JSON list of C-alpha atoms in Angstrom, two decimals:
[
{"chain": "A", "resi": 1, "resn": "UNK", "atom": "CA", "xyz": [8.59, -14.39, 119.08]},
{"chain": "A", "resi": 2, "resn": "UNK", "atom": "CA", "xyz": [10.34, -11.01, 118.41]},
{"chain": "A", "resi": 3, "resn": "UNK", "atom": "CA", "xyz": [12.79, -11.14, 115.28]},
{"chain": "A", "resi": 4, "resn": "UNK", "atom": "CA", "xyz": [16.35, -10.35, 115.91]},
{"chain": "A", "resi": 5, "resn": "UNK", "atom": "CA", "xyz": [15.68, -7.62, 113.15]},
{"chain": "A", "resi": 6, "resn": "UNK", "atom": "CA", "xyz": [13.11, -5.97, 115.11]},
{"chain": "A", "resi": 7, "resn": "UNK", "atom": "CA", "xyz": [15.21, -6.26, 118.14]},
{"chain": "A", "resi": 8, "resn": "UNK", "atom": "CA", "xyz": [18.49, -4.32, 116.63]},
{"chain": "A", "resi": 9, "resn": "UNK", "atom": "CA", "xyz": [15.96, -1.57, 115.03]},
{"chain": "A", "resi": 10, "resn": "UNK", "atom": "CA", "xyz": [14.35, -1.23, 118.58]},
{"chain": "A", "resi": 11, "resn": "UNK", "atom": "CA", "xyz": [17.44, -0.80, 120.06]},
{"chain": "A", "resi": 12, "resn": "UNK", "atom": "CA", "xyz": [18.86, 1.58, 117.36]},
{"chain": "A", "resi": 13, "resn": "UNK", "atom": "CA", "xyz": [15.76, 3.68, 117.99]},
{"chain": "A", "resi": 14, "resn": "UNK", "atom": "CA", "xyz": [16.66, 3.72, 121.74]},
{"chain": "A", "resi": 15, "resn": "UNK", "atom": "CA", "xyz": [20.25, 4.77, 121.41]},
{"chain": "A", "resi": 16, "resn": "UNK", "atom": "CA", "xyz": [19.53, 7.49, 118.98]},
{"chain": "A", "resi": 17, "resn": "UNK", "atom": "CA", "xyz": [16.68, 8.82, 121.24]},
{"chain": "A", "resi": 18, "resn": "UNK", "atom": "CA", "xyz": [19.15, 8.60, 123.89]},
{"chain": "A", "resi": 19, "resn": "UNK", "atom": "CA", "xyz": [21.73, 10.70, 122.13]},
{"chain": "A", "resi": 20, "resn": "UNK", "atom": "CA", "xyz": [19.38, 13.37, 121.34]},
{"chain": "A", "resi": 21, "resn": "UNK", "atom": "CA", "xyz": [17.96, 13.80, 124.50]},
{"chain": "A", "resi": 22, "resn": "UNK", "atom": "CA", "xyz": [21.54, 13.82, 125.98]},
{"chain": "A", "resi": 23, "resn": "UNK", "atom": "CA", "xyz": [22.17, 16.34, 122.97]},
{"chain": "A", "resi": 24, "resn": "UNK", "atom": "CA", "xyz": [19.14, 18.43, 123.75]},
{"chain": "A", "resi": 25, "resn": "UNK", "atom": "CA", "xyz": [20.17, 18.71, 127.33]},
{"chain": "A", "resi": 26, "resn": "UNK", "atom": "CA", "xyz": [23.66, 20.06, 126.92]},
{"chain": "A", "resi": 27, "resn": "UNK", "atom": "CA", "xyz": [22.36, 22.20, 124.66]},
{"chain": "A", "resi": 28, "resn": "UNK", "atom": "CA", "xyz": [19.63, 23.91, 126.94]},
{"chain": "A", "resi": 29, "resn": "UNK", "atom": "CA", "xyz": [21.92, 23.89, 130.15]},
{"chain": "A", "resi": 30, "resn": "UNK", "atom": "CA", "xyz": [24.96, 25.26, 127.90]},
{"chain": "A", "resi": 31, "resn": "UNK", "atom": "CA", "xyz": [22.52, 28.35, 126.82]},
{"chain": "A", "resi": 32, "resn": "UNK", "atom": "CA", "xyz": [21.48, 28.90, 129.95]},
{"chain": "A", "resi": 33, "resn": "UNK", "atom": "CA", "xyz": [25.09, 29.28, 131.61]},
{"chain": "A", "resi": 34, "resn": "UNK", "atom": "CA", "xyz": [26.51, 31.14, 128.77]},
{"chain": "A", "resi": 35, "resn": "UNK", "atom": "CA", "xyz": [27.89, 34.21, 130.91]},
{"chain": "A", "resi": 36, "resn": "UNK", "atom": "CA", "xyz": [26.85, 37.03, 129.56]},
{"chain": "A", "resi": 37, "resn": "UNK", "atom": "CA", "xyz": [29.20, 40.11, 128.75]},
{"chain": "A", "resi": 38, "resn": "UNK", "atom": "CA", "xyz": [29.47, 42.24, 132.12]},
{"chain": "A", "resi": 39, "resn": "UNK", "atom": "CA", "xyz": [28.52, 46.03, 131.68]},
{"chain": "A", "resi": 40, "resn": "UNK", "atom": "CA", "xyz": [30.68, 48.46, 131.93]},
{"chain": "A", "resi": 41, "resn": "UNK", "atom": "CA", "xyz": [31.09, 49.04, 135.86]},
{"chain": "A", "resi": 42, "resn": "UNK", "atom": "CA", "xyz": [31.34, 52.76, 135.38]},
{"chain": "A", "resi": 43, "resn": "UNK", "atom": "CA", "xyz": [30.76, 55.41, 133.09]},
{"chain": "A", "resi": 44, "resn": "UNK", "atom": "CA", "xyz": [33.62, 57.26, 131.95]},
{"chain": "A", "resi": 45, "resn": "UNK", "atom": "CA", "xyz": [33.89, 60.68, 132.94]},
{"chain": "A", "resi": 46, "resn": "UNK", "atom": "CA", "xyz": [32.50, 63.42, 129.75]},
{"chain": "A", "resi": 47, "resn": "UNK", "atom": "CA", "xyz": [36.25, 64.43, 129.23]},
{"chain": "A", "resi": 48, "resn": "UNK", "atom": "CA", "xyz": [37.50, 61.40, 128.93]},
{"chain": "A", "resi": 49, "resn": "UNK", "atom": "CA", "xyz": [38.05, 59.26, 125.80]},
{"chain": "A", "resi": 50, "resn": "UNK", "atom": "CA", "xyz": [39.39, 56.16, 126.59]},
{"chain": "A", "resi": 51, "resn": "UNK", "atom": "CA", "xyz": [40.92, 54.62, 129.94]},
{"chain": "A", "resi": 52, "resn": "UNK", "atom": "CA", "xyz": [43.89, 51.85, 129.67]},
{"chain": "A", "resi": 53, "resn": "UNK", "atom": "CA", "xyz": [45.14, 49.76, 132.07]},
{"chain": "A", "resi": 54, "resn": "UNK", "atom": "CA", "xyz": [48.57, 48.98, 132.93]},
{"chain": "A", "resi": 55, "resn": "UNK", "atom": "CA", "xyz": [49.55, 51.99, 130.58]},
{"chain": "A", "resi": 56, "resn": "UNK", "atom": "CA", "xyz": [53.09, 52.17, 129.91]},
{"chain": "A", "resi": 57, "resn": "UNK", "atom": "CA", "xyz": [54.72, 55.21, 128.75]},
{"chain": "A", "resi": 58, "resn": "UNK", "atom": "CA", "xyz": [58.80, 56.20, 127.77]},
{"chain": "A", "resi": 59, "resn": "UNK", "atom": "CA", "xyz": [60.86, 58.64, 126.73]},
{"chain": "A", "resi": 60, "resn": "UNK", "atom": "CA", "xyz": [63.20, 57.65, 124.56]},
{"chain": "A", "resi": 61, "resn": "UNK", "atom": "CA", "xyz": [66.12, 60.17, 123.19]},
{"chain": "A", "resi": 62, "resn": "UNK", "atom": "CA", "xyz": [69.11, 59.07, 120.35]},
{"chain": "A", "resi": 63, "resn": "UNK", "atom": "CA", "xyz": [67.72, 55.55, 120.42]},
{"chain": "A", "resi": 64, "resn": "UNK", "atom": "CA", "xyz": [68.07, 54.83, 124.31]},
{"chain": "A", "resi": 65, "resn": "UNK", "atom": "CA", "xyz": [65.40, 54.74, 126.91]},
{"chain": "A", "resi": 66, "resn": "UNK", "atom": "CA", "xyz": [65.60, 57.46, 129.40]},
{"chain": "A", "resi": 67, "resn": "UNK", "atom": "CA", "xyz": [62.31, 56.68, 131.85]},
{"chain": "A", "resi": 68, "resn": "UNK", "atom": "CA", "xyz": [59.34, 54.41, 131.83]},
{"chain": "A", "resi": 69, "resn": "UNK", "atom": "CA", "xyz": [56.43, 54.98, 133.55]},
{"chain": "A", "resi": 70, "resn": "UNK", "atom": "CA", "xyz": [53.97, 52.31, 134.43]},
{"chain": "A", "resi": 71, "resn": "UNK", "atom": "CA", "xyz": [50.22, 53.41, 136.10]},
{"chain": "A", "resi": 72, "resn": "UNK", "atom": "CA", "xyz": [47.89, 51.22, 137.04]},
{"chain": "A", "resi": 73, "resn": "UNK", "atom": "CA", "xyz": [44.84, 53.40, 134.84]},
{"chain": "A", "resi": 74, "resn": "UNK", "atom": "CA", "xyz": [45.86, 56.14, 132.39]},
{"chain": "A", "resi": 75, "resn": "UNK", "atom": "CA", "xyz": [42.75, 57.96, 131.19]},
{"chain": "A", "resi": 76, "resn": "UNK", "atom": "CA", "xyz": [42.85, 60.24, 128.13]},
{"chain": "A", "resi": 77, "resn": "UNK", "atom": "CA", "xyz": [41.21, 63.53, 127.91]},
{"chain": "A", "resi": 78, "resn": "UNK", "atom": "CA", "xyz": [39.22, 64.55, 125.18]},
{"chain": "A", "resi": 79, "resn": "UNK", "atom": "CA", "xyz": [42.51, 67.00, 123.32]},
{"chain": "A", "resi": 80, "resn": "UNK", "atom": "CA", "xyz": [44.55, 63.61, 123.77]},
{"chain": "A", "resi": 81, "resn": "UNK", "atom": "CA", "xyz": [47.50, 65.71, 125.24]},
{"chain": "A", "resi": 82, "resn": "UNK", "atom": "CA", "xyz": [47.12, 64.81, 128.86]},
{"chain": "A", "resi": 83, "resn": "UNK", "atom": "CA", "xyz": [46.30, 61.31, 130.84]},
{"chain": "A", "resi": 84, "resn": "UNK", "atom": "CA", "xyz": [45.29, 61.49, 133.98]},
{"chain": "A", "resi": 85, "resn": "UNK", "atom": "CA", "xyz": [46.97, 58.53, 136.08]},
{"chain": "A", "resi": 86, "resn": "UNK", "atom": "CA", "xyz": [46.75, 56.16, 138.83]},
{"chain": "A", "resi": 87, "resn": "UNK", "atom": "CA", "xyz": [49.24, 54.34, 140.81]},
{"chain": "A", "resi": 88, "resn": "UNK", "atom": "CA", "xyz": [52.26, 55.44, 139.31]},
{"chain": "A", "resi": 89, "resn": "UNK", "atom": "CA", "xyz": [55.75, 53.84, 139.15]},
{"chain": "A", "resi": 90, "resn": "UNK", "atom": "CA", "xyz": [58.46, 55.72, 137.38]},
{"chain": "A", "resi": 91, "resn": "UNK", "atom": "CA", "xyz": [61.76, 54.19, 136.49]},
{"chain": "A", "resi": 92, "resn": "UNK", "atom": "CA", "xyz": [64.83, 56.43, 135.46]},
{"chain": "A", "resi": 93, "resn": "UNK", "atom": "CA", "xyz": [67.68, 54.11, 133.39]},
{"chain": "A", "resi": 94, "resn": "UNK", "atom": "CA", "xyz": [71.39, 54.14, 134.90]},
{"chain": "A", "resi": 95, "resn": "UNK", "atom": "CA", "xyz": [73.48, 56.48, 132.74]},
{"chain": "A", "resi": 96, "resn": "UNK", "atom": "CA", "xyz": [77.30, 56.75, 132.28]},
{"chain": "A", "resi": 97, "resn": "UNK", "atom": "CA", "xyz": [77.27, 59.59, 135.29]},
{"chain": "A", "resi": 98, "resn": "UNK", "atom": "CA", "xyz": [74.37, 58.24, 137.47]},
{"chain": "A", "resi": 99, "resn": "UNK", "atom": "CA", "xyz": [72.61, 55.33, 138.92]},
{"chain": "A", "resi": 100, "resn": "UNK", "atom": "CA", "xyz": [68.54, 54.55, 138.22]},
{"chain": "A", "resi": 101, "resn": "UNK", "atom": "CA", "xyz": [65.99, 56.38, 139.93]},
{"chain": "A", "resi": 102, "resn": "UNK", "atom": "CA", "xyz": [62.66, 54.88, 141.11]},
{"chain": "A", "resi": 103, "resn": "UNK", "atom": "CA", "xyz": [59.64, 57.36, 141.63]},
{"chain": "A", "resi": 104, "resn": "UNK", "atom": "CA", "xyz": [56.14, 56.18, 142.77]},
{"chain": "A", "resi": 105, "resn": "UNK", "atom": "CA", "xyz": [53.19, 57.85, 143.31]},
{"chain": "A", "resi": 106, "resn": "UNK", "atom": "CA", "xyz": [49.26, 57.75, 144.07]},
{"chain": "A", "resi": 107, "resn": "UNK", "atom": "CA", "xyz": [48.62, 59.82, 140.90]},
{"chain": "A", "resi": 108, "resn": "UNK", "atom": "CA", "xyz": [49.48, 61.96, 138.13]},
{"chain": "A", "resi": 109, "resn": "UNK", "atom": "CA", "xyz": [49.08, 63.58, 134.83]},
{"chain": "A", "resi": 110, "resn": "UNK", "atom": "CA", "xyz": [51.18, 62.93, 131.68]},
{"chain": "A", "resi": 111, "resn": "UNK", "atom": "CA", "xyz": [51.85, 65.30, 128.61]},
{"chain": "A", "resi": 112, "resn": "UNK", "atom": "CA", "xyz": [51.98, 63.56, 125.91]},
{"chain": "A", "resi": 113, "resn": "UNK", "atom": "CA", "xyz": [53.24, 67.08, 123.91]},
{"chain": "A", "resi": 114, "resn": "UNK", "atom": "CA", "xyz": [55.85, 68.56, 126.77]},
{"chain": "A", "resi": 115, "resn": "UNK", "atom": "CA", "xyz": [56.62, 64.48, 128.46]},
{"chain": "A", "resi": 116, "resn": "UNK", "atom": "CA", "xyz": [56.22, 66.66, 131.15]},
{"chain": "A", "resi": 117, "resn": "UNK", "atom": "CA", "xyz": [54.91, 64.21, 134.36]},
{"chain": "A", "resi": 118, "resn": "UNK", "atom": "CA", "xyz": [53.13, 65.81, 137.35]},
{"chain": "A", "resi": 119, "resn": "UNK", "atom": "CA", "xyz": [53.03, 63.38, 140.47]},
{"chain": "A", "resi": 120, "resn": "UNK", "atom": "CA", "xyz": [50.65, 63.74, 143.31]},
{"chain": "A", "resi": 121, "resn": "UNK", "atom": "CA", "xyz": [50.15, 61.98, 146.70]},
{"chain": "A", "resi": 122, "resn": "UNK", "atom": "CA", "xyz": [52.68, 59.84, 148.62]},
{"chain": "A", "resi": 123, "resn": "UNK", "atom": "CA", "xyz": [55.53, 60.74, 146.13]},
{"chain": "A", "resi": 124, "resn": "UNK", "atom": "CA", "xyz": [58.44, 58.61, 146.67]},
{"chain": "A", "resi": 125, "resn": "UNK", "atom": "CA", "xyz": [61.96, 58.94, 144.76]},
{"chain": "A", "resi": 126, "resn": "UNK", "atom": "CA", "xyz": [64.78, 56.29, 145.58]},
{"chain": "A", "resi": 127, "resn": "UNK", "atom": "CA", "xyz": [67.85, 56.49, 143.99]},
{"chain": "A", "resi": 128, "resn": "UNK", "atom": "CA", "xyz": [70.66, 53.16, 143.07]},
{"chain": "A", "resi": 129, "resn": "UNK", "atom": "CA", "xyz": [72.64, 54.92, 145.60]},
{"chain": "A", "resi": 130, "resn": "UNK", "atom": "CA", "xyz": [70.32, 54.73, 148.61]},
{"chain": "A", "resi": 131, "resn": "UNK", "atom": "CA", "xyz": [69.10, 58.74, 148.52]},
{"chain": "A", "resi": 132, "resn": "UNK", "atom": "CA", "xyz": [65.31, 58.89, 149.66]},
{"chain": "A", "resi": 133, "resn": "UNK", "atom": "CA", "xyz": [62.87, 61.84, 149.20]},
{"chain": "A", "resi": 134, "resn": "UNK", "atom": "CA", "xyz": [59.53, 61.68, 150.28]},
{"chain": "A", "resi": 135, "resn": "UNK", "atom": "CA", "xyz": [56.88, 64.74, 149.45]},
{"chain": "A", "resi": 136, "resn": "UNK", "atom": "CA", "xyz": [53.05, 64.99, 148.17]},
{"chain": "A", "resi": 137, "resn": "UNK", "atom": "CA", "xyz": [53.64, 66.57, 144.87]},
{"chain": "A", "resi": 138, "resn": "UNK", "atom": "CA", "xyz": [57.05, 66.86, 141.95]},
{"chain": "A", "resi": 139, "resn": "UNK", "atom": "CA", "xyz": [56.80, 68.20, 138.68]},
{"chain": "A", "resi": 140, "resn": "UNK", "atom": "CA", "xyz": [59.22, 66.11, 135.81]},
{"chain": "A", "resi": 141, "resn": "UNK", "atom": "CA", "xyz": [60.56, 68.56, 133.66]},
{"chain": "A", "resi": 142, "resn": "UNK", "atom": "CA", "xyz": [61.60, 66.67, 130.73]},
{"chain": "A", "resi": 143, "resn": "UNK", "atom": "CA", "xyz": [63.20, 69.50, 128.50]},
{"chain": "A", "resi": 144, "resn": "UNK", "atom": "CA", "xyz": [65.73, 69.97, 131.72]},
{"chain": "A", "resi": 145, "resn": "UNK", "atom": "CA", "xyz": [65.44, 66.44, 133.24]},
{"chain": "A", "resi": 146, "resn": "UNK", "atom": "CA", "xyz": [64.33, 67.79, 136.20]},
{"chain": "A", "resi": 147, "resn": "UNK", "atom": "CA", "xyz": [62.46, 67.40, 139.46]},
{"chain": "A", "resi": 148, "resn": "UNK", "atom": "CA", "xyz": [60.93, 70.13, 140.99]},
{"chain": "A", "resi": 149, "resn": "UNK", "atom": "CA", "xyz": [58.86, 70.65, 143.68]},
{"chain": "A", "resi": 150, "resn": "UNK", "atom": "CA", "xyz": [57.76, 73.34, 146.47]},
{"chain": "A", "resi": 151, "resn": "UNK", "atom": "CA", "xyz": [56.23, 71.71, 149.04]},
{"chain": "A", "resi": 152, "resn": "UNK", "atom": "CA", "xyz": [57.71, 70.20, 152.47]},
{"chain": "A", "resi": 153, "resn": "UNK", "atom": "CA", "xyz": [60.59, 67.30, 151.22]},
{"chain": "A", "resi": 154, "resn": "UNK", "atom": "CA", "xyz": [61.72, 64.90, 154.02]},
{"chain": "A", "resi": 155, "resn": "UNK", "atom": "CA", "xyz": [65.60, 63.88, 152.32]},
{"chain": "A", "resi": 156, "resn": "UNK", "atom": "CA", "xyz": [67.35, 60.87, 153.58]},
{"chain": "A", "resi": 157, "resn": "UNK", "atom": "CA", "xyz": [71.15, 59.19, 152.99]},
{"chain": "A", "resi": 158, "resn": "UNK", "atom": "CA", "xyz": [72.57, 57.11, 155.00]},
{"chain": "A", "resi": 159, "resn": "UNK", "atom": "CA", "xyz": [73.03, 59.23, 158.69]},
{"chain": "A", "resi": 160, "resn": "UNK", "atom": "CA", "xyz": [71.74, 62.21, 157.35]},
{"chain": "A", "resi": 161, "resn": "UNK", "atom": "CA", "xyz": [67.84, 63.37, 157.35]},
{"chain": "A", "resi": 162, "resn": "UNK", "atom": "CA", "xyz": [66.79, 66.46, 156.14]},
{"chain": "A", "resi": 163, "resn": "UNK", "atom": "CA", "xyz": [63.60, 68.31, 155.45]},
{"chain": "A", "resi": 164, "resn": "UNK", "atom": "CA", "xyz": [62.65, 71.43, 153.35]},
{"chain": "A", "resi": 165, "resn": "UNK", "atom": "CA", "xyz": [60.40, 73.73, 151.46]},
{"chain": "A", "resi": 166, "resn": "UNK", "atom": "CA", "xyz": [61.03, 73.35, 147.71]},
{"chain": "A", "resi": 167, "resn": "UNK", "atom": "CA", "xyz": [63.42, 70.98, 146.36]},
{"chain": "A", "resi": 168, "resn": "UNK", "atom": "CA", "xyz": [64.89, 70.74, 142.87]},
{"chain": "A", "resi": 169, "resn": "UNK", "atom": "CA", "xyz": [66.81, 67.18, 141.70]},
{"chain": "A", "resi": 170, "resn": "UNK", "atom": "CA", "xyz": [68.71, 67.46, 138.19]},
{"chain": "A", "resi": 171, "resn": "UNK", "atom": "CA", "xyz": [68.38, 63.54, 136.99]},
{"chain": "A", "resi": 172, "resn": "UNK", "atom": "CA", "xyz": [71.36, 63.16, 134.96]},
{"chain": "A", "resi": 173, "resn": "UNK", "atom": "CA", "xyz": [74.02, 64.18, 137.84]},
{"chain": "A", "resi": 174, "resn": "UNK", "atom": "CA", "xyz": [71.22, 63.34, 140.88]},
{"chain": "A", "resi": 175, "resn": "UNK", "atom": "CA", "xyz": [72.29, 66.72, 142.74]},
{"chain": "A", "resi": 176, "resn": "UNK", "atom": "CA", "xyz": [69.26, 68.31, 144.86]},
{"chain": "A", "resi": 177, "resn": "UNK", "atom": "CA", "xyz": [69.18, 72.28, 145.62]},
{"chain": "A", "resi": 178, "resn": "UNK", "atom": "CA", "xyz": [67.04, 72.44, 148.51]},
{"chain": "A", "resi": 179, "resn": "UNK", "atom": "CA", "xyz": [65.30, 76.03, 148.49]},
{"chain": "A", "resi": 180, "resn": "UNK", "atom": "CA", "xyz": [63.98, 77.23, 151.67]},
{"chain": "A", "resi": 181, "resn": "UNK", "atom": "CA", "xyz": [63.32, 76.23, 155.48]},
{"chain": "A", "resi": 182, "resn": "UNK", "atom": "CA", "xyz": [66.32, 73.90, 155.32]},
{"chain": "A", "resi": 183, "resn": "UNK", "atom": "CA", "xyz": [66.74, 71.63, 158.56]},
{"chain": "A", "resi": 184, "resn": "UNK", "atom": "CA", "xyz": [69.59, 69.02, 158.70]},
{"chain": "A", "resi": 185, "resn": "UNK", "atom": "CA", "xyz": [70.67, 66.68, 160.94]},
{"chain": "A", "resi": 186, "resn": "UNK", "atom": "CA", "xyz": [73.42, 63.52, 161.46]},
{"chain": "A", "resi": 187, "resn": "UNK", "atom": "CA", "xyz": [72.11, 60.29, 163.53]},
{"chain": "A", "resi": 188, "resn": "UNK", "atom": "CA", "xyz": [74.89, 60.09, 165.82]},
{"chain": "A", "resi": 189, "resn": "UNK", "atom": "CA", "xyz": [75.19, 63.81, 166.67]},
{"chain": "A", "resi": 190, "resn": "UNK", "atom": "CA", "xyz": [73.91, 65.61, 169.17]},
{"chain": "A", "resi": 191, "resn": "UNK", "atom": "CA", "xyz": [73.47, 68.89, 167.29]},
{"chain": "A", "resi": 192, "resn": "UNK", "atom": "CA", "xyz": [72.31, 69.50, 163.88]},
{"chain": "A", "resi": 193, "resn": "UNK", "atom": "CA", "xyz": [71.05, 72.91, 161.50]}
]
């Protein structure tokens, strides 16, 4: 007959076997699901230092915000003046004279010396007021707080459409000079210049 001594050790043996080999087992599957880091999906281009994502930039004068720019990707060149961005959305704060201004955009470059923005591709400004422009490329001049472009601008308010080579919008009173090939018209009315 088996003691109750030997039966208790036998059965301690067991459950500490058990344990390890349940111990052992977690530890060999854990090891070999550990993810792994993921390389890098692509190389960054020579020029460029570092890329971000969901940069945010501002400009910022006597303590209040004047813009903010968000792009999906900045990347920095090498002199760490310029960033080259993607998937841009610019936001202008309401002042005491004027409403905000949105501005998006495919891409663009940054200045981090002149805030100067450049904005390429699908540019779109709105206004608080409901003013539209639509063109491929504007230049931010920050030392004027201006918008300047020369390329075809498609303007819209309200009735009113008009479209036009060269464009400049100050951003602190929101008035546009249009520059050349200037065509207007009013929906509504059956002639227009």
């Amino acid at each position: 007959m088996v003691s109750p001594g030997n039966i208790r050790l036998a059965l301690a043996i067991l459950v500490i076997t058990a344990i390890i080999g349940i111990v052992a087992a977690i530890a060999l599957k854990g090891s070999h699901q550990a993810a792994l880091p993921e390389p890098v999906s692509r190389q960054l281009p020579q020029n460029i230092d570092m890329a971000i994502h969901n940069a945010r930039f501002y400009e910022v004068r006597e303590g209040t915000a004047v813009w903010e720019l968000v792009a999906k990707q900045a990347e920095y060149d090498k002199n760490g003046d310029v960033a080259n961005l993607s998937d841009i959305r610019m936001e202008f704060a309401r002042t005491a004279t004027a409403g905000a201004i949105t501005v998006t955009a495919a891409q663009g470059t940054y200045s981090s010396k002149s805030r100067n923005v450049a904005l390429r591709g699908k540019v779109h400004v709105v206004t608080e007021t409901g003013v539209i422009f639509d063109t491929e490329t504007v230049d931010y001049v920050a030392a004027r707080s201006l918008f300047r472009t020369s390329d075809k601008v498609a303007f819209r308010q309200q009735r009113l459409t008009l479209t036009a080579r060269g464009m400049e919008l100050d951003v602190k009173s929101q008035k546009a000079r249009f520059l050349k090939d200037v065509d207007a018209g009013v929906a509504g009315s059956k002639s227009h210049r």
